[in-house]
XYZ file of C-alpha atoms in Angstrom:
470
model
C 67.686 137.993 66.488
C 69.888 141.066 66.912
C 68.728 141.454 70.468
C 69.538 137.789 71.163
C 73.037 138.218 69.758
C 73.486 141.276 71.956
C 72.460 139.246 74.996
C 74.942 136.485 74.167
C 77.698 139.055 73.629
C 77.023 140.697 76.975
C 77.043 137.329 78.693
C 80.295 136.107 77.214
C 82.146 139.368 77.889
C 81.122 139.554 81.539
C 83.794 140.284 84.086
C 84.618 138.027 87.016
C 84.716 138.854 90.709
C 86.376 135.544 91.671
C 89.830 136.099 93.214
C 92.805 134.240 91.880
C 93.650 131.282 94.072
C 97.105 129.740 94.343
C 97.278 126.471 96.261
C 99.392 126.761 99.408
C 102.695 124.959 99.514
C 102.452 121.516 101.173
C 103.167 122.073 104.906
C 105.336 118.946 105.171
C 108.971 117.970 104.751
C 110.367 117.312 101.299
C 111.203 113.709 102.167
C 109.869 110.945 104.403
C 111.810 109.856 107.497
C 112.216 106.436 105.854
C 112.955 106.712 102.144
C 112.254 103.999 99.612
C 112.427 103.852 95.826
C 109.659 104.898 93.452
C 107.397 102.496 91.600
C 103.797 102.360 90.521
C 101.365 101.064 93.101
C 99.784 97.754 92.145
C 96.108 97.362 91.407
C 94.354 95.923 94.469
C 94.260 92.411 93.020
C 98.015 92.614 92.624
C 98.350 93.845 96.170
C 96.200 91.171 97.817
C 96.837 87.788 96.223
C 94.600 85.528 98.364
C 91.740 84.385 96.034
C 89.335 84.273 98.982
C 90.168 87.853 99.932
C 89.900 88.989 96.321
C 86.414 87.523 96.111
C 85.367 89.305 99.294
C 86.749 92.658 98.136
C 84.971 92.356 94.781
C 81.733 91.567 96.621
C 82.179 94.553 98.937
C 82.593 96.947 96.000
C 79.053 95.998 94.976
C 77.459 95.622 98.404
C 79.123 97.913 100.953
C 76.634 100.513 102.179
C 79.201 103.240 102.833
C 80.341 102.990 99.227
C 76.749 102.991 98.022
C 76.004 106.134 100.040
C 79.106 107.859 98.656
C 78.079 106.971 95.101
C 74.572 108.322 95.672
C 75.998 111.516 97.169
C 78.137 111.977 94.059
C 75.082 111.481 91.841
C 73.098 113.978 93.914
C 75.892 116.542 93.651
C 75.995 116.052 89.894
C 72.248 116.649 89.743
C 72.797 119.899 91.650
C 75.472 120.843 89.124
C 73.039 120.285 86.258
C 70.435 122.456 87.979
C 72.964 125.218 88.591
C 74.166 125.183 84.973
C 70.664 126.010 83.775
C 71.006 129.425 85.448
C 73.422 130.449 82.688
C 70.932 129.633 79.913
C 67.682 131.358 78.976
C 64.531 129.369 79.628
C 61.764 129.247 77.029
C 58.192 128.089 77.570
C 55.496 127.426 74.993
C 52.161 128.683 76.270
C 48.596 128.539 75.005
C 45.430 129.773 76.672
C 41.862 130.842 76.162
C 40.309 133.654 78.192
C 36.585 134.417 78.462
C 35.588 137.652 80.155
C 32.896 140.313 80.449
C 33.629 144.035 80.492
C 31.119 146.724 81.508
C 30.438 149.412 78.935
C 31.744 152.047 81.291
C 35.206 150.479 80.985
C 35.371 149.571 77.303
C 33.080 152.325 75.887
C 29.385 151.715 75.393
C 28.427 150.514 71.974
C 32.002 150.227 70.707
C 33.167 146.853 69.377
C 30.349 144.889 71.000
C 30.686 141.182 70.400
C 27.664 138.992 69.717
C 25.843 138.510 72.956
C 26.754 141.979 74.267
C 24.330 144.516 75.671
C 24.211 148.233 76.325
C 25.623 147.700 79.818
C 28.616 145.618 78.736
C 29.850 142.899 76.495
C 31.489 139.471 76.634
C 34.291 138.163 74.469
C 36.779 135.297 74.327
C 40.466 135.543 73.441
C 42.803 132.847 72.175
C 46.557 133.223 72.664
C 49.674 131.184 71.810
C 53.215 132.326 72.436
C 56.796 131.368 73.213
C 57.993 133.151 76.338
C 61.575 133.795 77.432
C 61.686 133.584 81.201
C 63.592 136.121 83.252
C 67.161 135.576 82.074
C 70.010 137.132 84.038
C 72.701 138.873 82.003
C 75.769 137.717 83.899
C 77.644 141.009 83.631
C 79.712 140.539 86.780
C 80.202 136.768 86.748
C 77.858 135.835 89.605
C 76.245 132.937 87.745
C 79.558 131.743 86.353
C 81.058 131.744 89.841
C 78.127 129.713 91.164
C 78.544 127.271 88.265
C 82.259 126.939 89.009
C 81.536 126.275 92.696
C 78.960 123.607 91.801
C 81.423 121.926 89.423
C 84.155 121.831 92.052
C 81.791 120.382 94.635
C 80.787 117.630 92.241
C 84.451 116.832 91.595
C 84.977 116.797 95.365
C 82.134 114.295 95.749
C 83.731 112.075 93.096
C 86.999 112.133 95.042
C 85.059 111.374 98.227
C 83.615 108.294 96.534
C 87.124 107.202 95.565
C 88.309 107.716 99.123
C 85.472 105.576 100.443
C 86.219 102.897 97.836
C 89.843 102.762 98.919
C 88.812 102.690 102.585
C 86.409 99.810 101.890
C 89.153 97.767 100.224
C 91.447 98.320 103.186
C 88.702 97.653 105.735
C 87.727 94.355 104.104
C 91.366 93.246 103.964
C 91.965 94.078 107.630
C 88.686 92.468 108.725
C 89.581 89.357 106.729
C 92.992 89.066 108.344
C 91.482 89.611 111.791
C 89.033 86.824 111.026
C 91.938 84.613 109.894
C 93.817 85.478 113.096
C 90.822 84.549 115.224
C 90.356 81.285 113.315
C 94.008 80.265 113.646
C 94.197 81.305 117.279
C 91.091 79.195 117.902
C 92.735 76.241 116.159
C 95.866 76.724 118.265
C 93.781 76.962 121.449
C 92.004 73.702 120.621
C 95.266 71.893 119.887
C 96.793 73.246 123.090
C 93.768 72.170 125.121
C 94.034 68.661 123.693
C 97.734 68.493 124.636
C 97.170 69.845 128.115
C 94.138 67.631 128.670
C 96.256 64.615 127.698
C 98.962 65.843 130.084
C 96.329 66.102 132.821
C 95.235 62.506 132.261
C 98.836 61.346 132.455
C 99.328 63.311 135.661
C 96.235 61.700 137.161
C 97.588 58.246 136.320
C 100.963 59.174 137.785
C 99.242 60.469 140.907
C 97.276 57.244 141.249
C 100.538 55.321 140.940
C 102.204 57.518 143.538
C 104.642 59.004 141.006
C 103.229 62.547 141.078
C 102.343 64.840 143.941
C 99.021 66.493 144.625
C 100.596 69.815 143.688
C 101.478 68.430 140.252
C 97.877 67.332 139.752
C 96.552 70.744 140.805
C 98.895 72.472 138.402
C 97.842 70.225 135.525
C 94.162 70.782 136.279
C 94.674 74.550 136.492
C 96.516 74.491 133.178
C 93.682 72.581 131.476
C 91.055 74.912 132.932
C 93.000 77.937 131.678
C 93.146 76.352 128.250
C 89.372 75.835 128.250
C 88.840 79.476 129.293
C 91.156 80.624 126.509
C 89.270 78.420 124.040
C 85.977 80.087 124.985
C 87.559 83.505 124.461
C 88.916 82.479 121.038
C 85.518 81.151 119.979
C 83.924 84.448 120.912
C 86.574 86.409 119.024
C 86.129 84.231 115.953
C 82.361 84.891 115.848
C 82.860 88.611 116.384
C 85.543 88.757 113.687
C 83.229 87.006 111.228
C 80.482 89.491 112.055
C 82.878 92.392 111.473
C 83.946 90.918 108.137
C 80.319 90.511 107.074
C 79.644 94.151 107.921
C 82.722 95.330 106.000
C 81.694 93.325 102.941
C 78.102 94.503 103.204
C 76.538 91.130 102.400
C 76.433 87.596 103.823
C 79.625 85.683 103.131
C 79.102 83.282 100.189
C 79.282 79.562 100.908
C 81.405 78.879 97.821
C 84.382 81.039 98.754
C 87.824 79.677 97.833
C 89.763 77.962 100.580
C 91.476 80.341 102.965
C 95.240 80.670 103.106
C 96.969 80.860 106.484
C 98.228 84.163 107.798
C 101.835 83.108 107.405
C 101.224 82.162 103.749
C 99.269 85.279 102.718
C 100.572 86.501 99.298
C 100.552 90.207 100.181
C 103.043 92.820 99.039
C 104.422 94.108 102.325
C 107.098 96.284 100.656
C 105.759 99.383 98.889
C 107.677 102.345 97.483
C 106.376 105.713 98.659
C 108.086 108.076 96.243
C 108.159 111.787 97.125
C 105.653 113.497 99.440
C 104.428 115.565 96.458
C 103.113 112.329 94.908
C 100.360 112.328 97.542
C 98.781 115.363 95.873
C 98.032 113.207 92.840
C 97.446 109.853 94.539
C 95.284 110.469 97.591
C 91.618 111.138 96.837
C 91.036 112.880 100.183
C 93.654 115.506 99.308
C 92.107 115.964 95.864
C 88.712 116.310 97.537
C 90.050 119.034 99.859
C 91.532 120.853 96.863
C 88.203 120.874 95.024
C 86.446 122.097 98.180
C 88.999 124.907 98.377
C 88.365 125.924 94.766
C 84.601 125.827 95.356
C 84.932 128.093 98.395
C 87.039 130.480 96.324
C 84.329 130.619 93.652
C 81.766 131.380 96.364
C 83.733 134.558 97.124
C 83.301 135.624 93.496
C 79.543 135.067 93.658
C 79.300 136.990 96.942
C 81.271 139.917 95.489
C 79.161 140.046 92.335
C 76.008 140.334 94.462
C 77.060 143.927 95.326
C 76.694 145.009 91.705
C 73.569 145.642 89.586
C 71.757 142.602 88.278
C 70.286 142.845 84.761
C 67.629 140.496 83.404
C 65.498 140.121 80.305
C 61.982 138.747 79.846
C 60.337 138.491 76.437
C 57.514 136.822 74.548
C 56.477 136.330 70.929
C 53.222 134.788 69.776
C 49.688 135.316 68.523
C 46.474 136.612 70.045
C 43.006 136.655 68.481
C 39.342 136.791 69.430
C 38.672 133.841 67.115
C 40.514 130.517 66.975
C 40.440 130.306 63.162
C 42.339 133.597 62.838
C 44.823 132.982 65.649
C 47.882 132.273 63.511
C 47.357 134.975 60.882
C 49.962 137.638 60.456
C 47.772 140.376 61.837
C 47.416 138.423 65.103
C 51.097 138.517 65.990
C 52.036 139.844 69.406
C 55.345 140.388 71.168
C 56.783 141.963 74.256
C 60.142 142.271 75.990
C 60.993 143.640 79.397
C 64.625 144.439 80.215
C 65.112 145.065 83.928
C 67.935 146.085 86.217
C 68.099 145.650 89.966
C 70.562 147.640 92.067
C 71.067 146.683 95.721
C 70.687 149.749 97.952
C 69.959 148.491 101.449
C 69.991 144.860 102.534
C 70.681 145.280 106.219
C 74.268 144.029 105.938
C 73.257 140.766 104.253
C 75.607 141.174 101.277
C 78.585 142.090 103.456
C 77.805 139.206 105.779
C 77.637 136.755 102.852
C 80.989 137.996 101.560
C 82.637 137.709 104.984
C 81.186 134.228 105.384
C 82.514 133.165 101.982
C 85.989 134.451 102.866
C 85.971 132.644 106.207
C 84.890 129.408 104.549
C 87.683 129.794 102.016
C 90.211 130.240 104.832
C 88.780 127.158 106.521
C 89.081 125.235 103.247
C 92.763 126.213 103.038
C 93.342 124.853 106.536
C 91.442 121.651 105.676
C 93.558 121.212 102.545
C 96.773 121.626 104.502
C 95.500 119.288 107.216
C 94.717 116.615 104.616
C 98.296 116.855 103.330
C 99.759 116.655 106.840
C 97.553 113.669 107.696
C 98.584 111.881 104.516
C 102.274 112.565 105.196
C 101.978 111.215 108.737
C 100.126 108.062 107.626
C 102.709 107.307 104.943
C 105.582 107.946 107.352
C 103.995 105.588 109.901
C 103.457 102.974 107.209
C 107.071 103.173 106.057
C 108.281 102.823 109.640
C 106.098 99.743 110.085
C 107.277 98.326 106.775
C 110.920 98.642 107.795
C 110.483 96.932 111.190
C 107.799 94.243 110.925
C 109.903 91.896 108.811
C 112.679 91.822 111.417
C 110.148 91.487 114.249
C 108.441 88.527 112.594
C 111.757 86.814 111.892
C 112.754 87.062 115.526
C 109.299 85.989 116.668
C 109.460 82.833 114.578
C 112.905 82.095 115.984
C 111.491 82.578 119.484
C 108.796 79.969 118.755
C 111.456 77.457 117.698
C 113.447 78.165 120.854
C 110.437 77.801 123.168
C 109.364 74.567 121.470
C 112.855 73.153 122.018
C 112.782 74.244 125.645
C 109.364 72.603 126.139
C 110.597 69.336 124.678
C 113.635 69.333 126.980
C 111.489 70.222 130.004
C 109.095 67.386 129.206
C 111.947 64.868 129.044
C 113.483 66.209 132.267
C 110.151 66.035 134.065
C 109.535 62.496 132.856
C 112.960 61.523 134.172
C 112.194 63.178 137.506
C 114.935 65.764 137.113
C 112.687 68.857 137.229
C 109.410 69.855 138.788
C 106.071 70.097 137.088
C 106.119 73.862 137.383
C 109.105 74.175 135.029
C 107.324 72.122 132.374
C 104.173 74.175 132.876
C 106.114 77.420 132.416
C 107.754 76.119 129.234
C 104.405 75.044 127.750
C 102.804 78.393 128.519
C 105.747 80.244 126.997
C 105.481 78.210 123.801
C 101.752 78.811 123.564
C 102.185 82.555 124.070
C 104.999 82.704 121.481
C 102.834 80.987 118.874
C 99.947 83.362 119.555
C 102.288 86.353 119.381
C 103.634 85.159 116.016
C 100.138 85.034 114.545
C 99.361 88.476 115.949
C 102.580 89.976 114.571
C 101.848 88.550 111.124
C 98.333 89.985 111.175
C 99.736 93.362 112.214
C 102.310 93.222 109.421
C 99.598 92.553 106.849
C 97.389 95.305 108.297
C 100.307 97.737 108.184
C 100.888 96.893 104.510
C 97.215 97.536 103.747
C 97.335 100.810 105.710
C 100.383 101.972 103.754
C 98.711 101.012 100.481
C 95.691 103.073 101.488
C 97.862 105.961 102.734
C 99.646 106.121 99.384
C 96.326 106.435 97.564
C 96.171 102.927 96.137
C 95.419 102.313 92.492
C 91.694 102.962 92.486
C 91.417 106.239 90.574
C 88.554 106.664 88.188
C 87.893 109.305 85.562
C 85.329 111.913 86.564
C 83.572 112.115 83.220
C 79.990 112.691 82.235
C-alpha cells in the first residue's frame, strides 16, 4: 500500500514539458466593411420559415451521409481518447495457471524432494498458481503521458467542432438546393406559360398571313419565337430534374411524398437581414475556427510529449498471489508469493529519432497556427461578403421588379400598336423577349438573395452549437 501511494505521489507531482501556448491575435480588421447591429442569431427554424424547407432540413439532419460520417469520426476520436487515457492508469490482470513439468535429477538434486512418480534420474511435479499482476505502469515523471492525453482530448474536441461545421453546412446546402429547385420549377412554369402565349401568337400570325394581313417575314419571326420558347422549355425541364436530384443528394434520402406545399421564391419567409456583431464574435460562433483552435492546442501538447521522450522513462511491474504444488493448499498463507520490478529506461542513441520527432511536432504546431489564422481570415471574408450582399440585394430586387412592370407595360403597348398596324412585328417580338428575360432575372435575383442570406447565416456560425459532453 505504501508503495502504491508513492507511485501515485510521483505521478501527480510530475513536471510538464508542454510549452505555454497563447493564441495569436486575429489577423483581421476590428470591424467589418459593412457594419450592422448585434443580435442573437435565430435557430434554423426561425431563419427558414417555409414548412416544406423545414421538413427537408430536419430529414437531412438524420439522413445526410456527410453528417453521418462526421458523427462517426467524432465517435472514433472519442474512442481513441478513451484508449489514450488508460495509459495514465495502472493495468491489473487476474491470472491463474497450472504447470506440469519434469526436471532431471542433475538439475534439481538427485533424491531431494522427489514427488510421487519420480525416479533416480529425475522427477515430475505440478504447480498451481493464482495472482493479481500489475502490468508495466509508466511513472509519468516528465509529463509525456499527460501531454499525449491532452492532445487526444483536444483532437476529440476538434472532431466535435468538425461535426458541428458539417451540420451547419448541411443546413445551408439543403436550403440552397431547395431554392435552386424552386427556381427551376418556377422558371419551367414561366417557360410553359410563355410558350403558350407565343404559340397562340403564332397561330394568330398564320391566320393573318392567310388573310393577307401579315407578311412572310412576320410569320417567320413568330415561328422562330415559338421554336426558341420550346428550346427554352426543354432546357428548363432538364434543369428542374437536375435540381431535384441535387436536392435529394443534399437531403440524403428520397423526398417524401407528403411534403407541405411549396411557397414561391418571392414569398419565401426567410430572414435576409442578419446582424454580424464584431469580428471577435466569430471565435465563439464558427465551429471551423473552434476546430482549428483545438487542433492548435493538440499540436502544442504533441511538443510536450516529444520533449519528454528525451528524459528517462520509469515503469513498475508487480504481482501478488499464491503458488502451491497442490490445489487444496493453494490459498494458504504459506503459499503467498509476490514480486515487483521497478525499471528505468534512459535514451542514449536513437539515430536522431527523438530530435526528428520534436522538430516535426514544432513544425506541425507552426502549421496549426497558420491554419487557425487562415480559418479566422476565411470567416472574416465570408461574413464581409455576406454583409455586402445583404446591403445590395434588396435594392437590386426592388429595381428588378420595377423593370418587370415596365417591360410588361411596353409589351402591352407594342401589341396594341402592332394590331393597329403602327409598328412592325419585330418591335413586338423584342418587347416580349425583354419581358420574358426580366421575369427570369427577377426569379434568379430572388434565389440569389435567399442563397446569400443562407451563406451569411452559415458564415456567422448559425445557432447549431451543441455541448461536447460525455
